[in-house]
XYZ file of C-alpha atoms in Angstrom:
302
model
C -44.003 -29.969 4.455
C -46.289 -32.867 4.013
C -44.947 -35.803 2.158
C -41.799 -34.590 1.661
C -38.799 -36.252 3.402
C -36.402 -34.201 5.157
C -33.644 -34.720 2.279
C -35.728 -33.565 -0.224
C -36.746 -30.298 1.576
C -32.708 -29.611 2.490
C -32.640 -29.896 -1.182
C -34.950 -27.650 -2.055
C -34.059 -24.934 0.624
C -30.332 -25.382 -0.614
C -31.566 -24.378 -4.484
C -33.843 -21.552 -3.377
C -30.519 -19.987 -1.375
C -28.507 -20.311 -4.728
C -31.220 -18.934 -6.642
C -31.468 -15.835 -4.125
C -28.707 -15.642 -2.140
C -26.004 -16.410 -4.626
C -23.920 -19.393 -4.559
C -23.519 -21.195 -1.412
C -22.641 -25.010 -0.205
C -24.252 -26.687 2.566
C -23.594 -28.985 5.048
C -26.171 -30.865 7.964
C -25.707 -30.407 11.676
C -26.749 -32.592 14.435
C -30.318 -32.177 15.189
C -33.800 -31.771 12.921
C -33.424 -29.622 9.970
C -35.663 -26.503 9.364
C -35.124 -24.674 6.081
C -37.123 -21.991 5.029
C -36.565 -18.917 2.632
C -38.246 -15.455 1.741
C -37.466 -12.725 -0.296
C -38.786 -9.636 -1.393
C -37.961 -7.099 -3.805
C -38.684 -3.823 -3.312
C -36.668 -1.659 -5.676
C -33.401 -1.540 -4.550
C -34.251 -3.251 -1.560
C -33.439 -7.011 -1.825
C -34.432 -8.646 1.266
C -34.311 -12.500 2.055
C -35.862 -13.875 5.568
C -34.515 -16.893 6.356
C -35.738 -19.504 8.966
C -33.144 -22.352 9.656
C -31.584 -24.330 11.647
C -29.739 -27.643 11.958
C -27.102 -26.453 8.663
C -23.723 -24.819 8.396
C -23.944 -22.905 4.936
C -20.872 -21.573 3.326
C -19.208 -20.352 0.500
C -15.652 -21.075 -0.589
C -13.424 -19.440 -3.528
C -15.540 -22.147 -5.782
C -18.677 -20.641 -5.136
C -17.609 -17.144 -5.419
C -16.449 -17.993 -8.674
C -19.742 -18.941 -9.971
C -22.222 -16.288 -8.310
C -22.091 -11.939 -8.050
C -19.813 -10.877 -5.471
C -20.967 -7.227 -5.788
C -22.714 -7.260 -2.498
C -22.125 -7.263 1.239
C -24.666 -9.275 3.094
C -25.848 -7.069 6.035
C -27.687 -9.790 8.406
C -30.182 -8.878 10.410
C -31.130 -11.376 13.770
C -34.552 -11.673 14.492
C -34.901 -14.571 16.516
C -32.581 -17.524 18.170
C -28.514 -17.713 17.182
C -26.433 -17.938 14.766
C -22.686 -18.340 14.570
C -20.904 -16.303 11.284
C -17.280 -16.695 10.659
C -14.978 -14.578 8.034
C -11.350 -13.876 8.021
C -10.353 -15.806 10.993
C -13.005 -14.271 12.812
C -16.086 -16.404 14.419
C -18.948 -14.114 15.821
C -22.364 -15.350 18.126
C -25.522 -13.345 17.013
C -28.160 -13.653 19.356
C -31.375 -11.486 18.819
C -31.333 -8.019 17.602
C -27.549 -8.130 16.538
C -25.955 -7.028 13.649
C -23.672 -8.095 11.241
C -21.624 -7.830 7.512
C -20.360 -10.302 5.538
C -18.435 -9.706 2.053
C -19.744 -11.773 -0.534
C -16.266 -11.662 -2.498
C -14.812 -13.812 0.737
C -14.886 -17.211 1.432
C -17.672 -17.226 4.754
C -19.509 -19.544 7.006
C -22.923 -19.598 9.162
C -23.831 -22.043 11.632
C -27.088 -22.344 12.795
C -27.255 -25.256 15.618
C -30.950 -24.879 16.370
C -34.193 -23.039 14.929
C -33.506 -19.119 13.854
C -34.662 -16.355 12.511
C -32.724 -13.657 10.017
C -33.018 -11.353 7.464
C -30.207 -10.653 5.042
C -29.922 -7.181 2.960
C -28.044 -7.255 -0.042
C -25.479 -3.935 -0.051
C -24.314 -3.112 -3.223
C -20.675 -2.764 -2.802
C -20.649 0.442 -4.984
C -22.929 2.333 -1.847
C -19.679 1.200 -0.073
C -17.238 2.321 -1.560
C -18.412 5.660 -1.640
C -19.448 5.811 2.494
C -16.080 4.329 3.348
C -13.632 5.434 0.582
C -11.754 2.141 0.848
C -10.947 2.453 4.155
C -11.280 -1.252 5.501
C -14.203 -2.356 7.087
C -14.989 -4.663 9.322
C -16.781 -7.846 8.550
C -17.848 -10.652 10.514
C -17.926 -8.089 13.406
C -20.865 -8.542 15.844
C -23.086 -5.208 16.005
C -24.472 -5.265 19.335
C -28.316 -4.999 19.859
C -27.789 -2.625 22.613
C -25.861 0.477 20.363
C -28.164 2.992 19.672
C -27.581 2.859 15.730
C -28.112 -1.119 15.368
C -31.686 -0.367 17.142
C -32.489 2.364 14.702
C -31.108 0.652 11.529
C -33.473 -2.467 12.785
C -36.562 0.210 13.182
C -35.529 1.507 9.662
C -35.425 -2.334 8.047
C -39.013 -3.507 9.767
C -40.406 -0.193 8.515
C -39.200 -0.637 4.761
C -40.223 -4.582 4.976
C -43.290 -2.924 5.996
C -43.922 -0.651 2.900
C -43.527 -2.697 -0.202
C -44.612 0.478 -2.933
C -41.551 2.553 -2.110
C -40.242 4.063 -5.103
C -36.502 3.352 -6.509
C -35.138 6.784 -5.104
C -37.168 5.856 -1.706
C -35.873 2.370 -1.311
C -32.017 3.552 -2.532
C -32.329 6.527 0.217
C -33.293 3.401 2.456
C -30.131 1.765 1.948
C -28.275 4.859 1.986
C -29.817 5.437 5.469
C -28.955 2.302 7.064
C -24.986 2.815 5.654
C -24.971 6.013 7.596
C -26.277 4.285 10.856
C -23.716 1.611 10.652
C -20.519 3.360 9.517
C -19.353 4.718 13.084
C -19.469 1.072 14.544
C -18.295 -0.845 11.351
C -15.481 1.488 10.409
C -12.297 0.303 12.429
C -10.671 3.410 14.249
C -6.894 3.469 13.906
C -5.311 5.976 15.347
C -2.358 4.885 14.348
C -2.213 3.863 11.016
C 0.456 1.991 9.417
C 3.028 3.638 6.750
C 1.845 2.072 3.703
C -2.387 3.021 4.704
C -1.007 6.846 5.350
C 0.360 6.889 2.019
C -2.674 5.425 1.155
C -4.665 7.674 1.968
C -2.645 10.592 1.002
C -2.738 9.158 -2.088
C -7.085 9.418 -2.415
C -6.630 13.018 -1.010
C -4.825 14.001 -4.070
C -6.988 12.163 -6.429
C -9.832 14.286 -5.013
C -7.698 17.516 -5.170
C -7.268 16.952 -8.545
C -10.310 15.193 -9.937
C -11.824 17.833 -12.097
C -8.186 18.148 -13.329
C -7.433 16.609 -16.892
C -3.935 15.475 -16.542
C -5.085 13.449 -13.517
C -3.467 10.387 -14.544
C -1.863 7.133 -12.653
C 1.644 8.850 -14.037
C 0.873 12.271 -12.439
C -0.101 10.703 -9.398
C 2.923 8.529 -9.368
C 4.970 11.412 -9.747
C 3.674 13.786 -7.068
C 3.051 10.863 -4.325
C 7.269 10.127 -4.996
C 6.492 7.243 -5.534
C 7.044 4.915 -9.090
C 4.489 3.920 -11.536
C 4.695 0.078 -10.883
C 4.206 0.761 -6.924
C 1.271 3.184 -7.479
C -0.084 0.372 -9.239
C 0.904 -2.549 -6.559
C -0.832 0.056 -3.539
C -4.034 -0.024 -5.320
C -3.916 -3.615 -6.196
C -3.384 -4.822 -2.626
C -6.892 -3.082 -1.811
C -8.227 -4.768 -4.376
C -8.185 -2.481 -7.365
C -7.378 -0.724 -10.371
C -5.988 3.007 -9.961
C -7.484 4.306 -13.223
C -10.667 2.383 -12.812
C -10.428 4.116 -9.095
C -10.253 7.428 -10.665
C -13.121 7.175 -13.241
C -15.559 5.549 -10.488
C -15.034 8.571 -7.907
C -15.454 10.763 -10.963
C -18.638 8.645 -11.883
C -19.836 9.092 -8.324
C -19.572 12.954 -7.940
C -21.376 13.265 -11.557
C -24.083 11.608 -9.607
C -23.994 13.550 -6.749
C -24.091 16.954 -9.085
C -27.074 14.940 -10.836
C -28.668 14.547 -7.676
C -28.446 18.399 -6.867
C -27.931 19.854 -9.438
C -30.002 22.167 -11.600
C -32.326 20.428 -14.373
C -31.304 23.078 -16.496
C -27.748 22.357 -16.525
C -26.210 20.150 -19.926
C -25.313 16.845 -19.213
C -22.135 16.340 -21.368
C -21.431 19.942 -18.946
C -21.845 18.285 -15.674
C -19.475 15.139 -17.242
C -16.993 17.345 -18.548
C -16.705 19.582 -14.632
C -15.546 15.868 -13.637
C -13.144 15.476 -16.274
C -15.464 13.498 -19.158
C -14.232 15.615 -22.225
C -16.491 13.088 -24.522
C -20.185 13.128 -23.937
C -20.475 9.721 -25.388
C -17.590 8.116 -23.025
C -19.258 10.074 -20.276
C -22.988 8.384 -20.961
C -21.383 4.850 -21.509
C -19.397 4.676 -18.312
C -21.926 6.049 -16.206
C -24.473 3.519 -17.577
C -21.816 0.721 -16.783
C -21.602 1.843 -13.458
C -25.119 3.034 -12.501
C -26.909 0.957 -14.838
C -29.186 3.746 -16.165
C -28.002 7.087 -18.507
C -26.923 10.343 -16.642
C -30.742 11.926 -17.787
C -32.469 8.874 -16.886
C -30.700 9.351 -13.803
C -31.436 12.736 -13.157
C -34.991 12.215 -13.715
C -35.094 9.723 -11.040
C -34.122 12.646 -8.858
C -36.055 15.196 -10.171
C-alpha cells in the first residue's frame, strides 16, 4: 500500500479482523508483514479471505469476553501454511486442509510466511443439532486427501462463486458442509467413559419424552437415578443449562416440522406437539433462538 508504513497497515489489518472476525490480539513475527482481509456476505454465508503472513493472531479469555462466541471458525487453506493451536493441541495446515476452531476458546494462528485462507463462520446452534453435544474435535487437521474435505472445498469455491443465493440456499450450504465434515470431526469412542454413557442416556430420554409435558429437570433427575443438583452439575460440565437444553431441542424439532410440514397446519399446533402449551411463549422463544417468528419461518421454507 503506497505511502503507508508497515505499522500503520498491521494496524489497519488488526481493526478490520476485529471488525469481522471478532475480537482478536496480535502479535509480529520475524520476517515482512502481509495483511490483507475479505469478506463477503452472502446470507447466511459469512465468509472472510484472509492473506497474511509474518503475525501470530490470537484470542485469550479477554477477547472472548468482548466479541460473539456463537460461532466455530471452519478454516479453509488455500495457499502456503499456517500453524493453529487450541486445547493443547498445535496443528500444520498446508494447502487444501481443513480445520475448526471454537470461538468460545482461547486460540492461536501462526502464519510464518505469506498465506492464503478462508474462514466460515458456523453458527454454533447448526452444531449442536448435527452433533448433539457429543464433543468435537477442534484444532484437528482435516487432511486434503479425505474424500469429504475435497468435496466440502468444491462446495465452499462454488458458494463463493454464487453471491445471489437465497437465505434457505446459503443455510442448506452450511448445512451441507456440516454433513461432509461430521464423520472426520466427530471423535469415535468406542469406549466411552461412565459419566459420557450416562450422558448420553440422559439426551435419549429427553428425546423419548420431549413431546411429553411433565418433561422436567426433576423428572429426568428422577428416572436417570440420579439427584437434582447432579443432573444439573452433568449438564453444566458440557457447558449448559438442562432446561435451556430441553426447550432448544424442542425449538429445533418445531423447525424441523416447519420445514416439512404442511402449510395448512396451525402454528400454536405444531408448538404445542413439542410441548409449547402457550402460543405466545412458543413465538417468543423461537424468535430468540431462530431470530425470525415460526410463520416467518415457515415461509422461508415454503
Amino acid at each position: 500500500m503506497a505511502g503507508v508504513s508497515e505499522k500503520d497497515q498491521y494496524e489497519q489489518w488488526l481493526a478490520q479482523i476485529n471488525q469481522v472476525c471478532g475480537s482478536f490480539a496480535a502479535r509480529p513475527l520475524a520476517g515482512e508483514f502481509v495483511g490483507e482481509l475479505e469478506s463477503s456476505f452472502a446470507n447466511n454465508l459469512k465468509l472472510s479471505t484472509v492473506t497474511v503472513g509474518g503475525v501470530n493472531l490470537f484470542r485469550t479469555r479477554q477477547e472472548i469476553k468482548h466479541s460473539n462466541d456463537a460461532w466455530f471458525y471452519t478454516v479453509f487453506q488455500l495457499d502456503g501454511k499456517a500453524v493453529m493451536e487450541q486445547d493443547d493441541r498445535q496443528i500444520e495446515l498446508e494447502t487444501g486442509d481443513i480445520t475448526l476452531i471454537d470461538a468460545s476458546r482461547p486460540c492461536s494462528f501462526y502464519w510464518p510466511a505469506k498465506a492464503r485462507q478462508v474462514s466460515l463462520l458456523l453458527p454454533r446452534q447448526i452444531l449442536e443439532q448435527h452433533f448433539r453435544f457429543q464433543e468435537v474435535s477442534c484444532a484437528q487437521k482435516l487432511s486434503r486427501d479425505l474424500p469429504t474435505v475435497q468435496l466440502s472445498h468444491r462446495l465452499l469455491q462454488e458458494s463463493m462463486s454464487n453471491t445471489g443465493m437465497s437465505e434457505t440456499e446459503s443455510e442448506a450450504a452450511l448445512e451441507a458442509i456440516v454433513c461432509l465434515l461430521r464423520p472426520v470431526l466427530q471423535q469415535q469412542e468406542t469406549l466411552q467413559p461412565r459419566k459420557e454413557r450416562q450422558f448420553r442416556n440422559v439426551l435419549s430420554l429427553i428425546d423419548a419424552h420431549i413431546q411429553s409435558e411433565t418433561l422436567r429437570p426433576e423428572w429426568v433427575a428422577t428416572e436417570s437415578g440420579m439427584s437434582v443438583r447432579s443432573l444439573y452439575r452433568m449438564f453444566a460440565d458440557k457447558g449448559l443449562v438442562v432446561a435451556q437444553y430441553i426447550k432448544n431441542r424442542r425449538l429445533d424439532l418445531c423447525a424441523q416440522m416447519l420445514r416439512t410440514a404442511n402449510g395448512e397446519e396451525k402454528l400454536a399446533g405444531i408448538g404445542y406437539a413439542w410441548g409449547f402449551a402457550d402460543h405466545s411463549h412458543f413465538s417468543t422463544a423461537f424468535k430468540q433462538r431462530f431470530g425470525i417468528s415460526p410463520g416467518e419461518y415457515r415461509k422461508r421454507y415454503r
